mmCIF file of C-alpha atoms and ligand atoms in Angstrom:
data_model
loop_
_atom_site.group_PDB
_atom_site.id
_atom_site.type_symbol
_atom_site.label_atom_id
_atom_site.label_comp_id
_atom_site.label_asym_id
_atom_site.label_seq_id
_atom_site.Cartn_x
_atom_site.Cartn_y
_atom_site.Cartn_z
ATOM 1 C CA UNK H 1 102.300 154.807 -113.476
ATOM 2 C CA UNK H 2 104.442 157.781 -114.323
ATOM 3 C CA UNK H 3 107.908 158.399 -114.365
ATOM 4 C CA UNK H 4 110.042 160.787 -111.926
ATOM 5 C CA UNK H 5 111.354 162.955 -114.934
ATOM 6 C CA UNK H 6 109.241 165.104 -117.315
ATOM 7 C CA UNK H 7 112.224 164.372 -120.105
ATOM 8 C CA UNK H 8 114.250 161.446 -121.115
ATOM 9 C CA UNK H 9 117.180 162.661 -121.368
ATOM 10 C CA UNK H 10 119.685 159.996 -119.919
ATOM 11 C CA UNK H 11 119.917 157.264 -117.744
ATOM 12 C CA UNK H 12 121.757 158.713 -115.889
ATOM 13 C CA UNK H 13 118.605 160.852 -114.452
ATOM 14 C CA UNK H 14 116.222 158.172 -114.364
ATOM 15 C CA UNK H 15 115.721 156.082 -110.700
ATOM 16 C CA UNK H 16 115.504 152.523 -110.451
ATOM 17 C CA UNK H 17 111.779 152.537 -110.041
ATOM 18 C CA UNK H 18 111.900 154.190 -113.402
ATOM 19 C CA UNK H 19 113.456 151.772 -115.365
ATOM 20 C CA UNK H 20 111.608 148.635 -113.958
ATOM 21 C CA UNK H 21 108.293 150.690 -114.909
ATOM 22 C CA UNK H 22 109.451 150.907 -118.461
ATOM 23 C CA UNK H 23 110.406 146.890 -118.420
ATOM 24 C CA UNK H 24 107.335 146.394 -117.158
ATOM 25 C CA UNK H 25 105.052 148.731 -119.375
ATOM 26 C CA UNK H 26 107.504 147.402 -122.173
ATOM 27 C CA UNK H 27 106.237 143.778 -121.617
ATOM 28 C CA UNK H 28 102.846 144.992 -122.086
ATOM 29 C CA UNK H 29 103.886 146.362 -124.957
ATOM 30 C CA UNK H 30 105.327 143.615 -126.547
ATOM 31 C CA UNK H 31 102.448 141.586 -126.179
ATOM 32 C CA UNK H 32 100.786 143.903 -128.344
ATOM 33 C CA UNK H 33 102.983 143.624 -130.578
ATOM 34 C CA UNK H 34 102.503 139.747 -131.498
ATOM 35 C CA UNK H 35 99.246 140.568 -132.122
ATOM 36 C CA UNK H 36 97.644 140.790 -135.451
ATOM 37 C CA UNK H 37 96.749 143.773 -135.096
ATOM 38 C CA UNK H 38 100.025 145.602 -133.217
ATOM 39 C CA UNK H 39 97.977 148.939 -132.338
ATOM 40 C CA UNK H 40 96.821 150.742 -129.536
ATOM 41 C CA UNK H 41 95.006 154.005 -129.945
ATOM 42 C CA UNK H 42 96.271 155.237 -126.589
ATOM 43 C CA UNK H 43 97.757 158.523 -128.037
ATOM 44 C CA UNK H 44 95.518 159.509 -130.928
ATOM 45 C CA UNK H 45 95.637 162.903 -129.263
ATOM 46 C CA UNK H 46 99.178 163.694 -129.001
ATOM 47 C CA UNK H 47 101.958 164.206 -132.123
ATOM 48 C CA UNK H 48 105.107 163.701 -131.880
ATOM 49 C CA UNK H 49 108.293 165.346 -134.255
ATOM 50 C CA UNK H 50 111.235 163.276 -134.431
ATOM 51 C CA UNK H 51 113.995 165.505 -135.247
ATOM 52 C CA UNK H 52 117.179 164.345 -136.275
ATOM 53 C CA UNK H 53 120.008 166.182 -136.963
ATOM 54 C CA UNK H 54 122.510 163.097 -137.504
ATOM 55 C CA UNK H 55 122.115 160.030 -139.965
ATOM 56 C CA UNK H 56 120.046 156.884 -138.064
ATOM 57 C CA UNK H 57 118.480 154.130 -139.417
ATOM 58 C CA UNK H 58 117.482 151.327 -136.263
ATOM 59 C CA UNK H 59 116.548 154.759 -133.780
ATOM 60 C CA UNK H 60 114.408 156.332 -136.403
ATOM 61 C CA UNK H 61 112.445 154.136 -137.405
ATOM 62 C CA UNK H 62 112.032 152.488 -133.766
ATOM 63 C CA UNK H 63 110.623 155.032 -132.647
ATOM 64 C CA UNK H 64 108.504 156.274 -135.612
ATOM 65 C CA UNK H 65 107.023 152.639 -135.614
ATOM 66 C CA UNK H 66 106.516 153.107 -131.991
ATOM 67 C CA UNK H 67 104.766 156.425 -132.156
ATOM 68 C CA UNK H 68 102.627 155.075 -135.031
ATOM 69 C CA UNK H 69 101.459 151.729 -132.789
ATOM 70 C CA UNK H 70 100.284 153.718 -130.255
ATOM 71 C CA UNK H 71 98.298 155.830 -132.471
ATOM 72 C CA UNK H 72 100.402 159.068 -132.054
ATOM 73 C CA UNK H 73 100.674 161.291 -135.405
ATOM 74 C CA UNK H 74 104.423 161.615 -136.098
ATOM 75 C CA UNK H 75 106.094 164.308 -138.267
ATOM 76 C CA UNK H 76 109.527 163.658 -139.317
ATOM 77 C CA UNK H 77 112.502 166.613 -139.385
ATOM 78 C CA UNK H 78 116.199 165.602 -140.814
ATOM 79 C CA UNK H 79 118.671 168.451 -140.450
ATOM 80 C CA UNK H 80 119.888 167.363 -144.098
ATOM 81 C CA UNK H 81 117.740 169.342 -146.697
ATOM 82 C CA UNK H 82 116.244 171.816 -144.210
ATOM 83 C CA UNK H 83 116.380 175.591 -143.653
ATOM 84 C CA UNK H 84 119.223 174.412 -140.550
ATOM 85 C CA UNK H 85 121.436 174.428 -144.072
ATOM 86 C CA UNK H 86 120.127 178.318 -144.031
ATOM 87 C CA UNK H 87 121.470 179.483 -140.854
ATOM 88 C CA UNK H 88 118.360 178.503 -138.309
ATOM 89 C CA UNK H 89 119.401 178.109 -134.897
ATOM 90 C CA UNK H 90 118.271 174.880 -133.005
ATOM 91 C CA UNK H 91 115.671 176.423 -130.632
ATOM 92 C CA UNK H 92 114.197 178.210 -133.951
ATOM 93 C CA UNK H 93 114.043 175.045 -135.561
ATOM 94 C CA UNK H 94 112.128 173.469 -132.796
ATOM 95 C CA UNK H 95 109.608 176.604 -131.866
ATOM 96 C CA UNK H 96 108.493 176.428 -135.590
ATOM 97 C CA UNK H 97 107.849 172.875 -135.503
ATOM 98 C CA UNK H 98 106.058 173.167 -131.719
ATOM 99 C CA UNK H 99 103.943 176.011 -133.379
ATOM 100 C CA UNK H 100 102.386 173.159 -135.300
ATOM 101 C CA UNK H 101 100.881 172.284 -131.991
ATOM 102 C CA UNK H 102 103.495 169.312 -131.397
ATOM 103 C CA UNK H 103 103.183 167.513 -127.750
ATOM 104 C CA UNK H 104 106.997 165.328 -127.579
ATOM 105 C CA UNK H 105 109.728 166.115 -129.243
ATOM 106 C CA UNK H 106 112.557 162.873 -130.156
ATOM 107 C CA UNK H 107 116.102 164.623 -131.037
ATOM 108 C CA UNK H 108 118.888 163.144 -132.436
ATOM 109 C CA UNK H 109 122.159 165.597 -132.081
ATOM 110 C CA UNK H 110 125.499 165.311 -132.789
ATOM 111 C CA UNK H 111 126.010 167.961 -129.816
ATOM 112 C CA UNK H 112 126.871 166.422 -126.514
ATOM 113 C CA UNK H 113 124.113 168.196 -124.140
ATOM 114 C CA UNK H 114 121.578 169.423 -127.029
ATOM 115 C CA UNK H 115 118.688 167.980 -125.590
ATOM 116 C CA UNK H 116 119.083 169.312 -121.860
ATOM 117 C CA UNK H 117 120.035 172.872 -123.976
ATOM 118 C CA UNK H 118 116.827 171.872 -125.560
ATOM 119 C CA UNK H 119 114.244 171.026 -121.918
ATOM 120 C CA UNK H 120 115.508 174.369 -120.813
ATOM 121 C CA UNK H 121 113.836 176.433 -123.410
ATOM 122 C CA UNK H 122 110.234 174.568 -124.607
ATOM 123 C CA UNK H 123 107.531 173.369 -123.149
ATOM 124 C CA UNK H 124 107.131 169.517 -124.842
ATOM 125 C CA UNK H 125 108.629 166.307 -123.384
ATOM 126 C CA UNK H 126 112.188 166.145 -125.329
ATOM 127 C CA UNK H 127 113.237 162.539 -125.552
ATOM 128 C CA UNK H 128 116.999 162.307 -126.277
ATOM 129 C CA UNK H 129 117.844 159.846 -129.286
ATOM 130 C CA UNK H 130 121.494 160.164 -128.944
ATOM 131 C CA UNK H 131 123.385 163.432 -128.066
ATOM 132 C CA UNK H 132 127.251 163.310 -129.502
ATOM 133 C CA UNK H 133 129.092 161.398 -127.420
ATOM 134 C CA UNK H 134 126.997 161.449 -124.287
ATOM 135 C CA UNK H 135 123.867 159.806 -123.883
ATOM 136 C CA UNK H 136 121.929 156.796 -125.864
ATOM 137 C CA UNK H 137 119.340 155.994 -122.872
ATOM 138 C CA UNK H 138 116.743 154.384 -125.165
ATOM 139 C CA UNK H 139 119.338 152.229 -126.358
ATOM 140 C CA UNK H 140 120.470 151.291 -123.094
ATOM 141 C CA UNK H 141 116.964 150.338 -121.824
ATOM 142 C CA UNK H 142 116.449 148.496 -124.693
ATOM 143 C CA UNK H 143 119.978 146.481 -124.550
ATOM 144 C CA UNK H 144 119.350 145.787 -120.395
ATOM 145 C CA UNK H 145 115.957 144.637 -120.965
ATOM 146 C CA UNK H 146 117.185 142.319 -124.021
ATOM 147 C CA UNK H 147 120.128 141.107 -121.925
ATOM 148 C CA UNK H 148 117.666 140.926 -118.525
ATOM 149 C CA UNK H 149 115.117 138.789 -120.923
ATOM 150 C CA UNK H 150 118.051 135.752 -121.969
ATOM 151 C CA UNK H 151 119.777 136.221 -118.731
ATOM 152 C CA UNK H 152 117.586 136.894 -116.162
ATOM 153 C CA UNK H 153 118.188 139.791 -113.338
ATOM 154 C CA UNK H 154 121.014 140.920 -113.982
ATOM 155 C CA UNK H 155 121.972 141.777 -110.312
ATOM 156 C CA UNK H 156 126.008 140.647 -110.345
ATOM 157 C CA UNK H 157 126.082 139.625 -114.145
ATOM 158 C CA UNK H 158 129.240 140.173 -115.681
ATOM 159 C CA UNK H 159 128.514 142.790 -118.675
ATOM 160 C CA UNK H 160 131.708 143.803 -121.337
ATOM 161 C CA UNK H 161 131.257 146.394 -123.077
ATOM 162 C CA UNK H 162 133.812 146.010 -125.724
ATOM 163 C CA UNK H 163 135.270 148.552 -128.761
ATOM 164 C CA UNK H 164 135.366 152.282 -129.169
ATOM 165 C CA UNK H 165 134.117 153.178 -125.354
ATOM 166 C CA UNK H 166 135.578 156.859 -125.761
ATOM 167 C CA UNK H 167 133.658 158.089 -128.495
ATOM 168 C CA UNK H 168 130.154 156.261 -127.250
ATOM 169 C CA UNK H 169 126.857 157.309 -125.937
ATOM 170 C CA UNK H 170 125.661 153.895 -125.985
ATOM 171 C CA UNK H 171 128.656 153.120 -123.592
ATOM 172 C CA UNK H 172 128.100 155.427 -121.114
ATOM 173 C CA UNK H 173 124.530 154.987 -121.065
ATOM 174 C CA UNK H 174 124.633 151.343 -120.810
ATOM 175 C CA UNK H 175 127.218 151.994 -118.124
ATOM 176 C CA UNK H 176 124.543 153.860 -116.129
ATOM 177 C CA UNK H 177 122.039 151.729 -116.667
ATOM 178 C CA UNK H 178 123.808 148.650 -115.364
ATOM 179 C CA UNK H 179 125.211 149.655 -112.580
ATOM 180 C CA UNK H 180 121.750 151.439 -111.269
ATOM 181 C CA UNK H 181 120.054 147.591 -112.456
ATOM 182 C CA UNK H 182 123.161 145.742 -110.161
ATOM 183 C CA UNK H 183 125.160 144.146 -113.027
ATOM 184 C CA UNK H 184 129.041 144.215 -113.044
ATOM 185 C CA UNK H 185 130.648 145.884 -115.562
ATOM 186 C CA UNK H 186 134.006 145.777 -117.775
ATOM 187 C CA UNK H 187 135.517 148.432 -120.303
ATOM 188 C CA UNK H 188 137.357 146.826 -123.336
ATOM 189 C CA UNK H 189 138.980 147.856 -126.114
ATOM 190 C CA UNK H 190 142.593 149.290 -127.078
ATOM 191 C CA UNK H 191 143.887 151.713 -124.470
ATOM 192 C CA UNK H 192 143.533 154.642 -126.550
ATOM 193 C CA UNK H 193 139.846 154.502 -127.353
ATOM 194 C CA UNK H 194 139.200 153.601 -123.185
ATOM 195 C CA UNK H 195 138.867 156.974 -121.844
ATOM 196 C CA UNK H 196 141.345 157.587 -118.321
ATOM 197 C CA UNK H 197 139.520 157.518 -114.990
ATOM 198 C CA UNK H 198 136.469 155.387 -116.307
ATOM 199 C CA UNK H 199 136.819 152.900 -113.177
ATOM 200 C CA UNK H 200 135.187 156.537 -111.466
ATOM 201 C CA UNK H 201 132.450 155.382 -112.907
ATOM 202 C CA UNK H 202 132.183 151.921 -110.923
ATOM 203 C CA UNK H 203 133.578 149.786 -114.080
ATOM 204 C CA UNK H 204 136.494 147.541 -114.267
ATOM 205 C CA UNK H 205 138.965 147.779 -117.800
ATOM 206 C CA UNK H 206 140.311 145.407 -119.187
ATOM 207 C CA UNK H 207 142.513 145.327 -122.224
ATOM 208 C CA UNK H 208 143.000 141.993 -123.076
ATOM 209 C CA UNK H 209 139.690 140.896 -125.220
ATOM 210 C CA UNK H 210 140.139 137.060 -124.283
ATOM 211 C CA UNK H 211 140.000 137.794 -120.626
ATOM 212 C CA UNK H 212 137.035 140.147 -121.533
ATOM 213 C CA UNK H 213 134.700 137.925 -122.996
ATOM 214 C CA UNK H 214 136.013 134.870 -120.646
ATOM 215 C CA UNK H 215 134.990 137.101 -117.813
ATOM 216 C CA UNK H 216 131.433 137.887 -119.188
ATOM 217 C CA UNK H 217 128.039 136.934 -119.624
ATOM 218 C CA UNK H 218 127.105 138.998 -122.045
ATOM 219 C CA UNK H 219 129.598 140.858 -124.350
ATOM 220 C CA UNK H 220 127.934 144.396 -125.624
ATOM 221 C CA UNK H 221 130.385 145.204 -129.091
ATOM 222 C CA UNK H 222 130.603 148.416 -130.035
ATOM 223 C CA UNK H 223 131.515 149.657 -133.525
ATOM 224 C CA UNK H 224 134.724 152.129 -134.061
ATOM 225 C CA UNK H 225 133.119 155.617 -134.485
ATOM 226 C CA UNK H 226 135.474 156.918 -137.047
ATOM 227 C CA UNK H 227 133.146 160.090 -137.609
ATOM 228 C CA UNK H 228 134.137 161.244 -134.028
ATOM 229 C CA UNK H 229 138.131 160.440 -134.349
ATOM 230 C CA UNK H 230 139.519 163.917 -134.854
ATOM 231 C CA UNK H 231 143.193 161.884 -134.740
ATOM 232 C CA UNK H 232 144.209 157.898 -135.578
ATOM 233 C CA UNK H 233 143.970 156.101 -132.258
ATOM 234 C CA UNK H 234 145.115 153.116 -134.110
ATOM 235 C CA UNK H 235 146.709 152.069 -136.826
ATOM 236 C CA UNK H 236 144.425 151.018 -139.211
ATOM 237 C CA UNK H 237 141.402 148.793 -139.019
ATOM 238 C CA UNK H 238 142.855 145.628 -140.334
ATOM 239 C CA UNK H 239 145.108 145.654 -137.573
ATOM 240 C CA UNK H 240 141.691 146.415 -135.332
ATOM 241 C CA UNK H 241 139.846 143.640 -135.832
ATOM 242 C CA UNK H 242 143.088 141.352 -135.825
ATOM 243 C CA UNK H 243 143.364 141.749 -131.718
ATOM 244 C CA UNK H 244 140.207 143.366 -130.973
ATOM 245 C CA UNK H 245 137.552 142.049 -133.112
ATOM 246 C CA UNK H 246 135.477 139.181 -131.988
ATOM 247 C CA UNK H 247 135.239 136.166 -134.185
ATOM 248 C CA UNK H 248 134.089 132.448 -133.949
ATOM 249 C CA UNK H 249 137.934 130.864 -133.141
ATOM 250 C CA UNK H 250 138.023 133.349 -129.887
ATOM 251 C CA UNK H 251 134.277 132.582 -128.838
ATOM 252 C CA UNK H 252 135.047 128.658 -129.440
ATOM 253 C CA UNK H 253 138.128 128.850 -127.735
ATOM 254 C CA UNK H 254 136.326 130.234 -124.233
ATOM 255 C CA UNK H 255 135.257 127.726 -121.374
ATOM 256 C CA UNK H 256 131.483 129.367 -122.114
ATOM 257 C CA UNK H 257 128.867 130.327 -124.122
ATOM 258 C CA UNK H 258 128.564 134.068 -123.587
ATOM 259 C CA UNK H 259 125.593 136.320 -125.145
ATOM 260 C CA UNK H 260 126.943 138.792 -127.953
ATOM 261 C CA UNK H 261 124.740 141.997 -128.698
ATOM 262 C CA UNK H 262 126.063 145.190 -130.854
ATOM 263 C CA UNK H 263 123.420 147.968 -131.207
ATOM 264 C CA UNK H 264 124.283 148.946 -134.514
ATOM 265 C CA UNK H 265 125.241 149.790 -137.091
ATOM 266 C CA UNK H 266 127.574 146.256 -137.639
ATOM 267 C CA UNK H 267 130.908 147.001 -139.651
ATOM 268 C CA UNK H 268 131.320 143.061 -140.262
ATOM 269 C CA UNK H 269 134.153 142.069 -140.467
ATOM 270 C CA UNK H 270 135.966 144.838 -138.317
ATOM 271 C CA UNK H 271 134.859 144.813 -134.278
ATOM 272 C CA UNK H 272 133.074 141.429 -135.069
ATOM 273 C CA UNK H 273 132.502 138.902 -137.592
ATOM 274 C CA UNK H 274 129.729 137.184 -139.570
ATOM 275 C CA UNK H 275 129.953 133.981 -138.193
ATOM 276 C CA UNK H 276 129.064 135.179 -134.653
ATOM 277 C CA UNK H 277 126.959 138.394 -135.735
ATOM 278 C CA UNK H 278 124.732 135.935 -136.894
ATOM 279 C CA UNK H 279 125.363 132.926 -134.560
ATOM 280 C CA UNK H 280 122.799 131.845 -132.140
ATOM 281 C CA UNK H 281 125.027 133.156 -129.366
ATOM 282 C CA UNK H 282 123.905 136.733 -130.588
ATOM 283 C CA UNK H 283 120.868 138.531 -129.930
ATOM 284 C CA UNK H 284 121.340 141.609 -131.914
ATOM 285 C CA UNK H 285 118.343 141.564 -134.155
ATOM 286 C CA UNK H 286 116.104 140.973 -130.727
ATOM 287 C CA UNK H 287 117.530 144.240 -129.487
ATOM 288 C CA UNK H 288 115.987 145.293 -132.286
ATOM 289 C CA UNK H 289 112.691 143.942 -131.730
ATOM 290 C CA UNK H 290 112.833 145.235 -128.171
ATOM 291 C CA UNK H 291 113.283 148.639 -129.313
ATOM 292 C CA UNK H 292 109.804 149.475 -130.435
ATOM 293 C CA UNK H 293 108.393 147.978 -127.241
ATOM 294 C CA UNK H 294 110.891 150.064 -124.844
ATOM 295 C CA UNK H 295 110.270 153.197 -126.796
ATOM 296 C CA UNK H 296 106.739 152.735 -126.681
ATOM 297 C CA UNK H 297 106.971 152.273 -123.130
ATOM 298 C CA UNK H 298 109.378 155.627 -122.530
ATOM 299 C CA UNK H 299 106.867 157.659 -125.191
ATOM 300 C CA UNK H 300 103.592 156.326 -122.902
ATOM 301 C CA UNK H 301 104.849 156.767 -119.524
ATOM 302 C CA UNK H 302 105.780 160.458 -120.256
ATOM 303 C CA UNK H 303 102.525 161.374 -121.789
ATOM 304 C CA UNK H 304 101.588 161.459 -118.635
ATOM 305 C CA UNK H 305 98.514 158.785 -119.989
ATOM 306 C CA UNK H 306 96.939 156.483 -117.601
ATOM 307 C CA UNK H 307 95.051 153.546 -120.252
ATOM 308 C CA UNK H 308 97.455 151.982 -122.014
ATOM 309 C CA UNK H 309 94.866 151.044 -124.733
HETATM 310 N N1 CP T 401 121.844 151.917 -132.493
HETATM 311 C C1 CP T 401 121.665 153.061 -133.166
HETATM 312 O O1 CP T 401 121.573 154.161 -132.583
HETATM 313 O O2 CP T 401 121.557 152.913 -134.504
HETATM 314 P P1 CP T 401 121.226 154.089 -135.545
HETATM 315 O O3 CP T 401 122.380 155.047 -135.526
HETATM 316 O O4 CP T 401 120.995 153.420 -136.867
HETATM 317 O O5 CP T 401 119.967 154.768 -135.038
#
C-alpha cells in the first residue's frame, strides 16, 4: 500500500484510491488505538519535525501523539521563540533542522502555498498542517472519515459547510475531499465571508442558515477567522451569531436530526452554541479521536513502510 504522492500537501492532489487507503489503514489504526497498549513500533527508524509557524493546539498534538504511537522520534519547532524572530528564511530553518538527519517534515504556515514552496527545495516528505488560507487536508480526511463512520458512504449526502468559508483551509479542503468521495455539497454563511464563483468548484450556496441545515445531513461549522479579516465583513459578532450561529431552537425547529461537527477551535457562543456543541447530535470531540488514527495513517503510508506493526 502506498500512496500516489510523495507529499501531502492537499486534497486536492490526492486520487480517490488514496483516500480510501488512508480510511482503510486508519481503521487499522484505530484498533490499535483501543488497545492497552496504543503502540506500534513500525517507525522506530524514522523522525519526524513538526514545525509550526502558527498557534495550534488539536493539529499539534494529533499528530505528535500520532508520530509517538507509531514509534517515530518527533522533534518539535514553533516559529515563536526561534532564530525565525532573527531574520532566518524558511528553507534555512528547515535545512538546519533536516541536517539533524530528519526523514518527514509536518508544517504549519500561515503562507498560502508554503509547503509546495517547501517540496520544491528538500528532500523529506513535507506533510502540510494548514497553509494560510488554502489547504487543511488532514483535517478534511479526518472530518470525511468521521462523517463516513455515523453516516455511512457518503456518495450523494448532503454536506453544509457553514461560517467563515472565505478565510478557510478547512473549507476548501473539505470541499475537495467531498466532492472526489461523491457527497453533495453547500456553502453557508453571510455573503461577504462566501467567496464569488465558489459554485466553480461543484458546490451549491446558500445564504439562508435554516434552509442550510434543513437541506443537510451533516452540518460542518466553521469558526469566524478574525486573524485573517484585514476589513469588518460584518458588523459585529453579536449580530453574527444572532442569524448565523447555530443553536438548539433552530436544530429543534428542523424536520431532522442532522450531524453537527466544527474542527476547532469552538468560539461558543458565536457560530454555535453550548447546548448543541455538546449535544448528542455533535460529533466534534470524535473528530478528534479520528485525528490521531488518520494522521497515523497519512504519516505510514508515506514512509513508504510496508508492516504496519
Ligand atoms: N482544527 C485545527 O486545525 O485546530 P488547531 O488550530 O488547534 O490545530
Amino acid at each position: 500500500m502506498s500512496l500516489s504522492v510523495k507529499h501531502l500537501l492537499g486534497i486536492k492532489e490526492l486520487n480517490v484510491t488514496d483516500i480510501e487507503q488512508i480510511f482503510q489503514t486508519a481503521d487499522k489504526f484505530k484498533q490499535v488505538l483501543q488497545r492497552q497498549i496504543k503502540k506500534v513500533p513500525t517507525l522506530r527508524d524514522i523522525t519526524v519535525a513538526n514545525i509550526f509557524f502558527e498557534n495550534s493546539t488539536r493539529t499539534r498534538l494529533s499528530f505528535e501523539l500520532a508520530e509517538k504511537r507509531l514509534g517515530a522520534d518527533v522533534v518539535n519547532f514553533s516559529a515563536s521563540g526561534s532564530s525565525v524572530s532573527k531574520g532566518e528564511t524558511l528553507i534555512d530553518t528547515v535545512n538546519n533542522i533536516l541536517a539533524m538527519k530528519v526523514d518527514m517534515v509536518v508544517m504549519r504556515h500561515s503562507a498560502s502555498g508554503a509547503p509546495w514552496f517547501l517540496a520544491n527545495h528538500i528532500d523529506a516528505s513535507i506533510i502540510n498542517a494548514g497553509d494560510g488560507i488554502n489547504e487543511h487536508p488532514t483535517q478534511a480526511l479526518l472530518d470525511a472519515y468521521s462523517m463516513r463512520e455515523k453516516i455511512g458512504n457518503l456518495k450523494g449526502k448532503h454536506i453544509t459547510i457553514l461560517g467563515d468559508i472565505m478565510h478557510s483551509r478547512v473549507a476548501l479542503s473539505n470541499i475537495y475531499c467531498l466532492n472526489k468521495l461523491g457527497a453533495k455539497v453547500t456553502v453557508a454563511g453571510p455573503p461577504t465571508l462566501i467567496p464569488k464563483h465558489i459554485e466553480s468548484l461543484g458546490v451549491r450556496v446558500e445564504y439562508n442558515i435554516k434552509k442550510a441545515l434543513e437541506w443537510c445531513d451533516v452540518a460542518n461549522v466553521l469558526r469566524i477567522q478574525l486573524e485573517r479579516q484585514h476589513k469588518p465583513l460584518f458588523s459585529t459578532l453579536r449580530e453574527y451569531a444572532l442569524y448565523y450561529g447555530v443553536n438548539k431552537q433552530m436544530l429543534d425547529s428542523l424536520k431532522k436530526d442532522i450531524v453537527i461537527m466544527h474542527p476547532g477551535p469552538i468560539n461558543r457562543g458565536v457560530e454555535i452554541n453550548s447546548d448543541v456543541a455538546d449535544s448528542k447530535q455533535s460529533i466534534i470531540l470524535d473528530q478528534v479521536e479520528n485525528g490521531v488514527a488518520i494522521r497515523m495513517a497519512v504519516i505510514y503510508l508515506l514512509s513508504g513502510k510496508r508492516e504496519m506493526e
